[in-house]
XYZ file of C-alpha atoms in Angstrom:
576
model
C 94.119 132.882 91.673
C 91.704 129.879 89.488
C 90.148 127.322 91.572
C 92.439 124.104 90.559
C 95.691 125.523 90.604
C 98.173 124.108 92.777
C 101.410 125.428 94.620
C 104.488 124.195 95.212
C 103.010 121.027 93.843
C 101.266 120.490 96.830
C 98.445 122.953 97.837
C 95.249 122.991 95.468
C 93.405 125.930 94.905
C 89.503 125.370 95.985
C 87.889 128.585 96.163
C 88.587 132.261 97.393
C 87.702 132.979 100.726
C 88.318 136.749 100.719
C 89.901 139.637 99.161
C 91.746 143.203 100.463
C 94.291 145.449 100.266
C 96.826 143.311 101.722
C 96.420 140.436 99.608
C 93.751 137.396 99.209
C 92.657 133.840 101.150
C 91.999 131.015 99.932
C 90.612 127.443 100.949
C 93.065 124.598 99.663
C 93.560 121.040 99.845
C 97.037 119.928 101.026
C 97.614 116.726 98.100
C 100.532 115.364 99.687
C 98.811 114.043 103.273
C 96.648 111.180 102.660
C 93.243 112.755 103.674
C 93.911 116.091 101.478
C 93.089 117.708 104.096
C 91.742 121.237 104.011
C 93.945 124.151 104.768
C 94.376 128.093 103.935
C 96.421 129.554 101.904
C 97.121 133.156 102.655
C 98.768 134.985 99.304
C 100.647 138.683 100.218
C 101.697 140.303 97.090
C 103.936 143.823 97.579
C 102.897 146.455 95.410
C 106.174 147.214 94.301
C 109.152 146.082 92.188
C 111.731 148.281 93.976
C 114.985 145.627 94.349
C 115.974 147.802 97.130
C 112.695 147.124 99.191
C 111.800 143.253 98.685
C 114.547 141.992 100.837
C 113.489 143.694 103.260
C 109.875 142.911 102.740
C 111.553 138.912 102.622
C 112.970 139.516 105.758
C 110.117 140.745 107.513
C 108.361 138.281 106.265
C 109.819 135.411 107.612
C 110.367 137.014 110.498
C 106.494 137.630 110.937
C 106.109 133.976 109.647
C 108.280 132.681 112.575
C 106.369 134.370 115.077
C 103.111 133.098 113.883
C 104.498 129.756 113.875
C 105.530 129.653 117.642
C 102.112 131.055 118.466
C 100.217 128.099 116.749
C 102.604 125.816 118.730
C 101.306 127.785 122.162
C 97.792 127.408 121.739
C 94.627 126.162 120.296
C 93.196 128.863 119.334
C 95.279 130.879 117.445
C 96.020 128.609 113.623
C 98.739 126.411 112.950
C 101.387 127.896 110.872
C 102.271 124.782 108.524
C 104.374 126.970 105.687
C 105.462 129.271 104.459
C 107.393 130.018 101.456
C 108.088 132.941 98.409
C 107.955 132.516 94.537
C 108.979 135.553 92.844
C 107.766 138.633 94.475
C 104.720 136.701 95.761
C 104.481 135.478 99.766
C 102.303 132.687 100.620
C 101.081 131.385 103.677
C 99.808 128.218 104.751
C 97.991 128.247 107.816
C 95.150 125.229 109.365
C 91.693 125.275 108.428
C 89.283 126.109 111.170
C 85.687 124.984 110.254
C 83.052 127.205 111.760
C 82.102 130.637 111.613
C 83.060 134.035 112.290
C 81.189 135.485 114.770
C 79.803 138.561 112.730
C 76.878 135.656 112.260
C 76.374 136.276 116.287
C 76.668 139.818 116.373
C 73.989 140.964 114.274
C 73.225 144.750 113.597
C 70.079 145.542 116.541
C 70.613 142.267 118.259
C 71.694 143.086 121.909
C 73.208 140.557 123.581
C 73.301 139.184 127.312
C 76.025 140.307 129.544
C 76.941 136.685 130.712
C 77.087 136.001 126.728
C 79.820 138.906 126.667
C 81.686 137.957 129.279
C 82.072 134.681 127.768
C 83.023 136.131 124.327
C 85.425 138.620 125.794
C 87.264 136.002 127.952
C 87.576 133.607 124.805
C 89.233 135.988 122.865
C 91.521 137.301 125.643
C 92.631 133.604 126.790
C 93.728 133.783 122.968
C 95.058 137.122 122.887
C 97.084 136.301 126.157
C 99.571 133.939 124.071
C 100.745 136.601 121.681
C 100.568 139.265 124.363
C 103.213 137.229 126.248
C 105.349 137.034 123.377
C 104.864 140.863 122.901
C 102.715 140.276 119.759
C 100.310 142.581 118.595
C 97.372 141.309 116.275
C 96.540 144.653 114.676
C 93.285 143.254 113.270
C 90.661 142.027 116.101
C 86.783 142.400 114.846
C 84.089 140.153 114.698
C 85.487 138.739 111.354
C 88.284 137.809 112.399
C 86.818 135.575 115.690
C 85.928 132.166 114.193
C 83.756 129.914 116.611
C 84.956 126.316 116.016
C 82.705 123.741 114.984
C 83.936 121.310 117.407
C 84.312 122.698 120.578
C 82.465 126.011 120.220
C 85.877 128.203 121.250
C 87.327 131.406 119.652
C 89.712 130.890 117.543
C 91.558 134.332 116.535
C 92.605 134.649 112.680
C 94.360 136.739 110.385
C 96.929 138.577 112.448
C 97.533 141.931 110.667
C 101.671 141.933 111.215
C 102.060 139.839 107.986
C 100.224 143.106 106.130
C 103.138 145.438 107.105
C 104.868 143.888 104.128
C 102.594 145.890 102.257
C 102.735 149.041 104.208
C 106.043 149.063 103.736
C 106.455 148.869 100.039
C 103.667 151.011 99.506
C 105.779 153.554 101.908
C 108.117 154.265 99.159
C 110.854 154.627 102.148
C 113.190 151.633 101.393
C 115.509 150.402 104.407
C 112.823 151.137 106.830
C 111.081 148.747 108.678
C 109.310 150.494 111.607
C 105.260 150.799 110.980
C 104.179 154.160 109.214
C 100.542 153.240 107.687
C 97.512 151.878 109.542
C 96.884 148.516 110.011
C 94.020 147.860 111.372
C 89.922 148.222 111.189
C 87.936 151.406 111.141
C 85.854 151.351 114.354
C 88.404 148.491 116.228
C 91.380 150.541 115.605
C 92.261 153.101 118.638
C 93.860 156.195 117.274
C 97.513 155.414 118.635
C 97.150 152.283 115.972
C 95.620 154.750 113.073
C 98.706 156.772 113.026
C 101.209 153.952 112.998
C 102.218 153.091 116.509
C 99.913 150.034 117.405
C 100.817 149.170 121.681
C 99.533 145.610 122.999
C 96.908 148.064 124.702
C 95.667 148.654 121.171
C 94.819 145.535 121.278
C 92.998 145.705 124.034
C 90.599 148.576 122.943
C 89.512 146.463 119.843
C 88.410 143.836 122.173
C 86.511 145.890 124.309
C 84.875 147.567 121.042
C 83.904 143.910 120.316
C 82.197 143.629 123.997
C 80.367 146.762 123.577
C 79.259 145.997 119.774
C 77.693 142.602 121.381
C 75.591 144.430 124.217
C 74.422 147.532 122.188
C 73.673 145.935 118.805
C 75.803 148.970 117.306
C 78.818 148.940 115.053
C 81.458 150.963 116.864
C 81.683 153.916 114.286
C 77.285 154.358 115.137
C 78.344 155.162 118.469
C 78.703 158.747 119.826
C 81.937 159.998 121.285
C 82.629 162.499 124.066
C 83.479 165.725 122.039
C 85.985 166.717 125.391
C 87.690 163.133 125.958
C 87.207 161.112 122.688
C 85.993 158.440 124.598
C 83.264 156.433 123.727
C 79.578 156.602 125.033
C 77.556 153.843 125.057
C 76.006 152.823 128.293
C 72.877 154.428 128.242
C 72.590 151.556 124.869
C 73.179 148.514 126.881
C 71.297 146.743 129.869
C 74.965 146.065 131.713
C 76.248 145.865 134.970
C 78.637 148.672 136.984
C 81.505 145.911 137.081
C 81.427 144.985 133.247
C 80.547 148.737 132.074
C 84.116 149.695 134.029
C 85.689 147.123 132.320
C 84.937 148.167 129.107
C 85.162 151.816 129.494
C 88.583 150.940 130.608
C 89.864 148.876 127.679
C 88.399 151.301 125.765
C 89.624 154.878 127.004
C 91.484 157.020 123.911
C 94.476 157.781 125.685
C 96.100 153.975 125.776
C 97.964 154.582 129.207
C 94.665 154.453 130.816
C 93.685 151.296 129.197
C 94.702 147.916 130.481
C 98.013 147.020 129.510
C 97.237 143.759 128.026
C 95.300 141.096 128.302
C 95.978 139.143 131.268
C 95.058 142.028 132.961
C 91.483 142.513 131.523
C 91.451 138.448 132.481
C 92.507 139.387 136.173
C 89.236 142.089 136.015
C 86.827 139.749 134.347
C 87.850 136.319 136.492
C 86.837 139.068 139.230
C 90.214 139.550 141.151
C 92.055 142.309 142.213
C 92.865 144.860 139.761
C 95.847 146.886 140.604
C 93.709 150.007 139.531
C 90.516 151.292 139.327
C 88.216 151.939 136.287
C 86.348 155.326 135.156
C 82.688 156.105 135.920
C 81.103 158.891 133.612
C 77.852 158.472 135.363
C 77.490 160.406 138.388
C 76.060 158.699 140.716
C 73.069 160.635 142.352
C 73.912 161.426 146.245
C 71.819 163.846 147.452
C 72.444 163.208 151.183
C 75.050 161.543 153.810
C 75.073 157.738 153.022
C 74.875 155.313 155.479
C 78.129 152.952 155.806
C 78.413 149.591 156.742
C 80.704 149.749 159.265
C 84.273 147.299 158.264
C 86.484 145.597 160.909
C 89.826 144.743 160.886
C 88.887 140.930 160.308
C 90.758 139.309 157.824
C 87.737 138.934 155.763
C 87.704 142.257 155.261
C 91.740 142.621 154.012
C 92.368 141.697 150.662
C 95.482 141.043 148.951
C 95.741 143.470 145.493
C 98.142 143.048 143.173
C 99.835 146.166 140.647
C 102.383 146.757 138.634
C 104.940 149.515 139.155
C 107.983 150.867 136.583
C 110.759 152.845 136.820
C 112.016 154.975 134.358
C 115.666 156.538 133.047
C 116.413 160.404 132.823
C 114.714 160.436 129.214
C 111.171 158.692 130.646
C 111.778 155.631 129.262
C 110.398 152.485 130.939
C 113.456 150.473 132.186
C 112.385 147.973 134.786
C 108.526 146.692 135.602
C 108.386 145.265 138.949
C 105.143 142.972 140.268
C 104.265 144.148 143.798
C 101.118 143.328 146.262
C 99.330 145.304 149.759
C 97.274 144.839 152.242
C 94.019 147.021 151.359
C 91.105 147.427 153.757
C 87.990 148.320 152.332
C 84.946 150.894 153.593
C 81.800 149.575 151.975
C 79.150 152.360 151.702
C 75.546 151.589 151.047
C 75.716 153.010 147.476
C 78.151 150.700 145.968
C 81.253 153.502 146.475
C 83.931 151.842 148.580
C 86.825 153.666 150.559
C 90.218 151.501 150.098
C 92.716 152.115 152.881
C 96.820 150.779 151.917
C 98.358 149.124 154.972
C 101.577 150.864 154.979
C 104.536 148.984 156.768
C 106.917 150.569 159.796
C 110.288 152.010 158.219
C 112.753 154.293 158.286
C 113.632 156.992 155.862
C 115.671 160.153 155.057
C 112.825 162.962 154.383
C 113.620 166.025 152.220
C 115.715 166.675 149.304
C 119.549 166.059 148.528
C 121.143 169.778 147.016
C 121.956 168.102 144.421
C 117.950 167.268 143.609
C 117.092 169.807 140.344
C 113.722 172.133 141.446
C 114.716 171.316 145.015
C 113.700 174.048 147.636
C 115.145 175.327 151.236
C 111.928 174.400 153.085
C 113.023 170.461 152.041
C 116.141 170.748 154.553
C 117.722 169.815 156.590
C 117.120 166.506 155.110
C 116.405 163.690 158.770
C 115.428 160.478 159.208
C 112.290 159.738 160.445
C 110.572 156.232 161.696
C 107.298 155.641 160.622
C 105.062 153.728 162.681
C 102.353 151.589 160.644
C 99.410 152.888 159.350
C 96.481 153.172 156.860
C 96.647 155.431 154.037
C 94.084 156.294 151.037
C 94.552 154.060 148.062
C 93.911 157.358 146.002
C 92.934 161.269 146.770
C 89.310 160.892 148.525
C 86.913 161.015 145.411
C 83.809 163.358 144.495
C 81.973 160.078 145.163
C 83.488 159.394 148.427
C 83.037 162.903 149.868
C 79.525 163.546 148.196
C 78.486 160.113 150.072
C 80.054 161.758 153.643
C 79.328 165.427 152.881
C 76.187 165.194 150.498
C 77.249 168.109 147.887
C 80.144 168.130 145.179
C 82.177 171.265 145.353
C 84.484 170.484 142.455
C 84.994 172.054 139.541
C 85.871 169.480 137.196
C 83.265 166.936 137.530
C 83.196 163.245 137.731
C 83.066 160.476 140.631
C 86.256 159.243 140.389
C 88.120 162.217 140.226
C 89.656 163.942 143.107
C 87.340 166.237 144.687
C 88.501 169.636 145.121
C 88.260 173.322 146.088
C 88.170 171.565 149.768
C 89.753 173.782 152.134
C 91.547 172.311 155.080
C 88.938 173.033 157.642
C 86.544 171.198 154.417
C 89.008 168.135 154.838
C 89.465 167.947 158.473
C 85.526 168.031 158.761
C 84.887 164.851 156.452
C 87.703 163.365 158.572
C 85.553 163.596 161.438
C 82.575 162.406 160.017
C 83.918 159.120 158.553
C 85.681 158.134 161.768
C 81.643 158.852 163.765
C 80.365 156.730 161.247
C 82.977 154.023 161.240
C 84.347 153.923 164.304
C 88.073 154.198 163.228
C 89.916 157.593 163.433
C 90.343 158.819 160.446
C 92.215 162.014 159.532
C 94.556 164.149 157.583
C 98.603 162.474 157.213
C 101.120 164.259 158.755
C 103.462 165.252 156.469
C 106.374 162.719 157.661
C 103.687 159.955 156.864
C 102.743 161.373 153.244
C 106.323 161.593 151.801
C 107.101 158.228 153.475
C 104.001 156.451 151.703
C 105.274 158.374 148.493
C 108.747 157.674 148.081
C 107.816 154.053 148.838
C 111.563 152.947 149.950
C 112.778 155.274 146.367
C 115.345 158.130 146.896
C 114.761 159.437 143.876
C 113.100 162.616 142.648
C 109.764 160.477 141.939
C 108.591 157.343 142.736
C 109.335 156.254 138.819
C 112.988 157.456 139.470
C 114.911 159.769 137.992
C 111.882 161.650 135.933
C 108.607 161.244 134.998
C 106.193 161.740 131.527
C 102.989 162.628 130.994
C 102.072 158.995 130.168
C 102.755 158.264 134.027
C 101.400 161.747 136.419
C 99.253 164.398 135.389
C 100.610 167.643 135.649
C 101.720 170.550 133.103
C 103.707 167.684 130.754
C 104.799 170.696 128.464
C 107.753 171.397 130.733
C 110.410 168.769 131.693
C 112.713 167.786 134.760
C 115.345 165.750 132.624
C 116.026 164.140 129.263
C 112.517 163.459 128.597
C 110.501 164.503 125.776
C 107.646 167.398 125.952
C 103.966 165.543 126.656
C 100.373 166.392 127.801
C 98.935 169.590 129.937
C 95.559 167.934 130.351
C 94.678 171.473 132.226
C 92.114 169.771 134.208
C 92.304 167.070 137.217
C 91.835 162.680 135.805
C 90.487 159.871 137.015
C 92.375 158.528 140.015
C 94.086 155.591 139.737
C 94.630 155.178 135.825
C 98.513 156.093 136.155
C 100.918 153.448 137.632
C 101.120 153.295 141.526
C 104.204 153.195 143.683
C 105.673 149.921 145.368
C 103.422 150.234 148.664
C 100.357 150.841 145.719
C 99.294 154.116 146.448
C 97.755 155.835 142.927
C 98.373 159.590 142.268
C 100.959 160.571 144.947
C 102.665 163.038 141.973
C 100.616 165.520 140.465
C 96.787 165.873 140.021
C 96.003 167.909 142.884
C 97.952 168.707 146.147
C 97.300 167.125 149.151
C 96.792 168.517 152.649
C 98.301 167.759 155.509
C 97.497 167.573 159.479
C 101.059 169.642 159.865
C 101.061 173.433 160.475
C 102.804 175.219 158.058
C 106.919 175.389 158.873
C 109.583 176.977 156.507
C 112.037 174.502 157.134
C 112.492 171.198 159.010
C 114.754 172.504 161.454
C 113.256 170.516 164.821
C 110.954 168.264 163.041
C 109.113 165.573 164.750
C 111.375 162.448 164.245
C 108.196 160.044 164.510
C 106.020 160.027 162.009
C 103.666 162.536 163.971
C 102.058 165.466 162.516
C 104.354 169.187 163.332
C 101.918 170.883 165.780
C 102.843 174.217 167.555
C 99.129 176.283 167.757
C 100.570 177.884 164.112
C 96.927 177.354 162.809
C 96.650 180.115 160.149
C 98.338 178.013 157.426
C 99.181 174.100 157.043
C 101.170 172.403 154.044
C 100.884 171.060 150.592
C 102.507 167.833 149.074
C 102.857 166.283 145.721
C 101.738 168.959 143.137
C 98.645 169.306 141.090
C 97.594 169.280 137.284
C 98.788 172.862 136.835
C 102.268 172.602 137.818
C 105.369 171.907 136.427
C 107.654 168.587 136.827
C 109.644 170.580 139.283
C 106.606 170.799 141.556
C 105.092 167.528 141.639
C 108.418 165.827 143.518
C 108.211 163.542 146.664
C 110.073 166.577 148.734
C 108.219 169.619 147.078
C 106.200 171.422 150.346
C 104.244 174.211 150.098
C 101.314 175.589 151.776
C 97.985 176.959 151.776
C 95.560 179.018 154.061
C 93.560 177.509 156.083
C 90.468 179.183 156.608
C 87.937 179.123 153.473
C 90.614 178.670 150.922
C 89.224 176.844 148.086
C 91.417 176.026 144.751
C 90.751 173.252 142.137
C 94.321 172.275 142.551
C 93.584 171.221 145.944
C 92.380 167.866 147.462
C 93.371 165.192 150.089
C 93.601 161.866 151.171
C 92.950 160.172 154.660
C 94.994 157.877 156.792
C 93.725 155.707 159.899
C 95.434 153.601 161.782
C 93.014 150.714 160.905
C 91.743 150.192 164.505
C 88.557 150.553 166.301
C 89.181 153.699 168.925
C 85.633 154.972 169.252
């Protein structure tokens, strides 16, 4: 489009301010305000004719339009939206003028930046992201070109949201009548793979931001950076001079599978302003334990009780998200010397029905009769104990699938029972395995469904062999190998991995049925010490065996399986 030209008989053509595939930007004058002010004029042009495609393209237009609108109305830092309009087959958009700069100027190629510089950056853009996040907006497009620092009061203001470009992406689909997002939008680099074939999530989001962090304290462009050949995921620590609380942060918004990334960003917000995140964030590096740590011993003082905040869902028979309920606990923390913490869940007295309805697909006889049982209060593991956790007790790492915040495994009982005993010398609580009353009580979490999430549950929520089902829900992932703890959603009393991963032993000998029980929340002791029972499946097994009722046992003696792990419960007091 020539400089001098003028739309609508209003907006003047100045000069181009950029050119691509989805159309060009220029910088005009608006004639009919007294100033002329400056504005830009955004020009989309479909690369297609087809009559049976451009009303839809119109329609998804304004509709785009119309959202952008509303978001310039919520905040300052996302453009005013001042028209709109079509002549022909053309789109135009007329959007405010920010002077300034993009901040490509700031992250220069080689220039590593400070971490308190970062922090800043990241939560400028996410205090902008957060507005379109709320309105379930995704930008598509977030890189250091499209960040302008304003002039005048030295914020991020975030440009050229890439929804408007589906208008080309769908007429360049040659698939008129549908609307739903086929072709990439996005940046090479910025753009997580869920985006690069076609199904961009607000999390996708997320991981462009994060590349944006890690670009500013390595001084590389994403695509320079290596990538785990096993996971995908980035590496790029050993580039940057960063702390452990900022490096999780990023390595979280940044995973490759997007359920393990925050899910938008108030949450990374939450993490940065340096409250409670409802879950944890990976650690590649192990950290190097060579011997038994010491442990500052907690109290029960308030001071050491914090208030954490999660998110849990519930899904239908086919796995779909239905309902996302906000929900808080009481978490009491172990601090050891080496920065690894031991978070205990304060769960509440109740009553409920353990075991399994006969109506319950997968169910087994050892889950009846079904009883109720009242559970007195007590402390339970946030997650499994980690490698981290035991190598800081136990001083070796017996696992076979390495990493510090997995689960550890190929414990045996006796393994478990021992670290029990030398966490509550150290700390002067009593620490120890749950019975198994206590464990399915602190799973179900008040649910009498077959999972926590209700009726079902995916791949995208456990991690167990996803290539079976237990419903209506589609085939997912066998990851064939224990995760992280903590990067699936929790249940309502916010206790992470109680379905799948790796079993979980009990204090309980082993019993075939529940046929005179304990009726109190105590752990099933009759001298039967050869063998002592299972709970809440592992990686390896199917849907059918990762239920809140599924039992099953294992030897106790030097039995050591890298399905296996455990977690620990206390009863939060000082008894020794």
């Amino acid at each position: 489009m020539q400089s001098g030209k003028i739309l609508r008989q209003r907006y003047k053509i100045i000069d181009t301010l950029g050119s691509g595939g989805f159309g060009d930007t220029y910088l005009a004058q608006d004639l009919d305000l007294p100033k002329k002010p400056k504005c830009v004029v955004k020009h989309l042009s479909p690369k297609t004719s087809d009559p049976a495609v451009l009303p839809i393209a119109q329609k998804l237009f304004d509709r785009e339009a119309e959202a952008l609108y509303e978001l310039g109305k919520d905040s300052d830092q996302i453009p005013k939206l001042f028209a709109h309009f079509q002549e022909g087959t053309e789109f135009y958009l007329v959007q405010e003028y920010i002077e300034g700069q993009d901040i490509s100027k700031e992250l220069t190629r080689g220039k590593k930046l400070s971490e308190s510089y970062t922090i800043a950056l990241l939560k400028g853009i996410l205090s902008a992201l957060a507005v379109a996040h709320k309105n379930n907006i995704i930008h598509r497009d977030i890189k250091p070109q499209n960040l302008m620092r304003r002039k005048s009061d030295n914020k991020i203001v975030l440009i050229d949201f890439g929804a408007v470009k589906e208008i080309n992406v769908l007429t360049t689909a040659n698939q008129p009548g549908k609307t739903t997002l086929t072709v990439a939008v996005g940046t090479p680099g910025y753009m997580p793979s869920e985006q690069a074939i076609g199904k961009p999530k607000l999390s996708s989001d997320i991981y462009a931001v994060g590349m944006v962090g890690i670009k500013a304290l390595t001084g590389k462009d994403p695509h320079n950076l290596p990538t785990d050949t096993k996971t995908g995921n980035i590496i790029w620590r050993n580039e940057a001079q960063v702390t452990n609380h900022l490096a999780n942060i990023l390595d979280r918004m940044v995973h490759e599978y997007f359920p393990q990334r925050y899910e938008n960003s108030t949450e990374v917000l939450e993490a940065l302003g340096l409250t409670t995140s409802p879950q944890p964030t990976p650690t590649p590096t192990p950290i190097p334990v060579t011997k038994p740590a010491k442990i500052v011993l907690a109290s029960t003082s308030n001071a050491n009780i914090s208030i954490q905040k999660f998110k849990t869902v519930t899904v239908n028979t086919r796995g779909e998200i239905i309902s996302r309920s906000p929900g808080q606990a009481e978490v009491m923390t172990e601090n050891f010397d080496n920065g690894v913490t031991l978070e205990m869940v304060k769960i509440p007295t109740g009553r409920f029905l353990m075991g399994s309805p006969e109506t319950e697909t997968g169910r087994e006889n050892n889950e009846s009769p079904q009883h109720y049982v009242d559970v007195p209060e007590f402390f339970m593991g946030k997650y499994p104990v980690t490698q981290a956790q035991w190598q800081a007790i136990m001083g070796n790492n017996p696992s076979r699938f390495k990493g510090v915040r997995r689960p550890v495994e190929n414990v045996s009982w006796n393994n478990a029972t021992e670290y029990c005993q030398k966490l509550s010398q150290i700390t002067g609580k009593k620490y120890s395995l749950p019975s198994e009353s206590q464990w399915e009580y602190a799973c179900r979490a008040r649910t009498t469904t077959p999972f926590y999430f209700g009726k079902t549950i995916t791949s995208e929520l456990a991690n167990y062999r996803g290539t079976f089902t237990y419903a209506d829900e589609p085939k997912g992932k066998y990851r064939q190998e224990t995760t992280d703890v903590g990067i699936f959603p929790p249940n309502a009393f916010g206790l992470y991995d109680m379905h799948g991963n790796v079993w979980e032993l009990c204090a309980d000998d082993w019993h075939n049925n529940y046929n005179g029980a304990p009726k109190d929340g105590s752990a099933w002791l009759d001298e039967n010490e050869n063998r002592s029972a299972l709970r809440g499946g592992s990686w390896l097994y199917n849907p059918n065996d990762c239920r809140s009722a599924i039992r099953d046992f294992n030897f106790r003696r030097d039995k050591h399986f890298d399905i296996i792990g455990f977690r620990v419960v206390c009863d939060g007091g000082r008894t020794l």
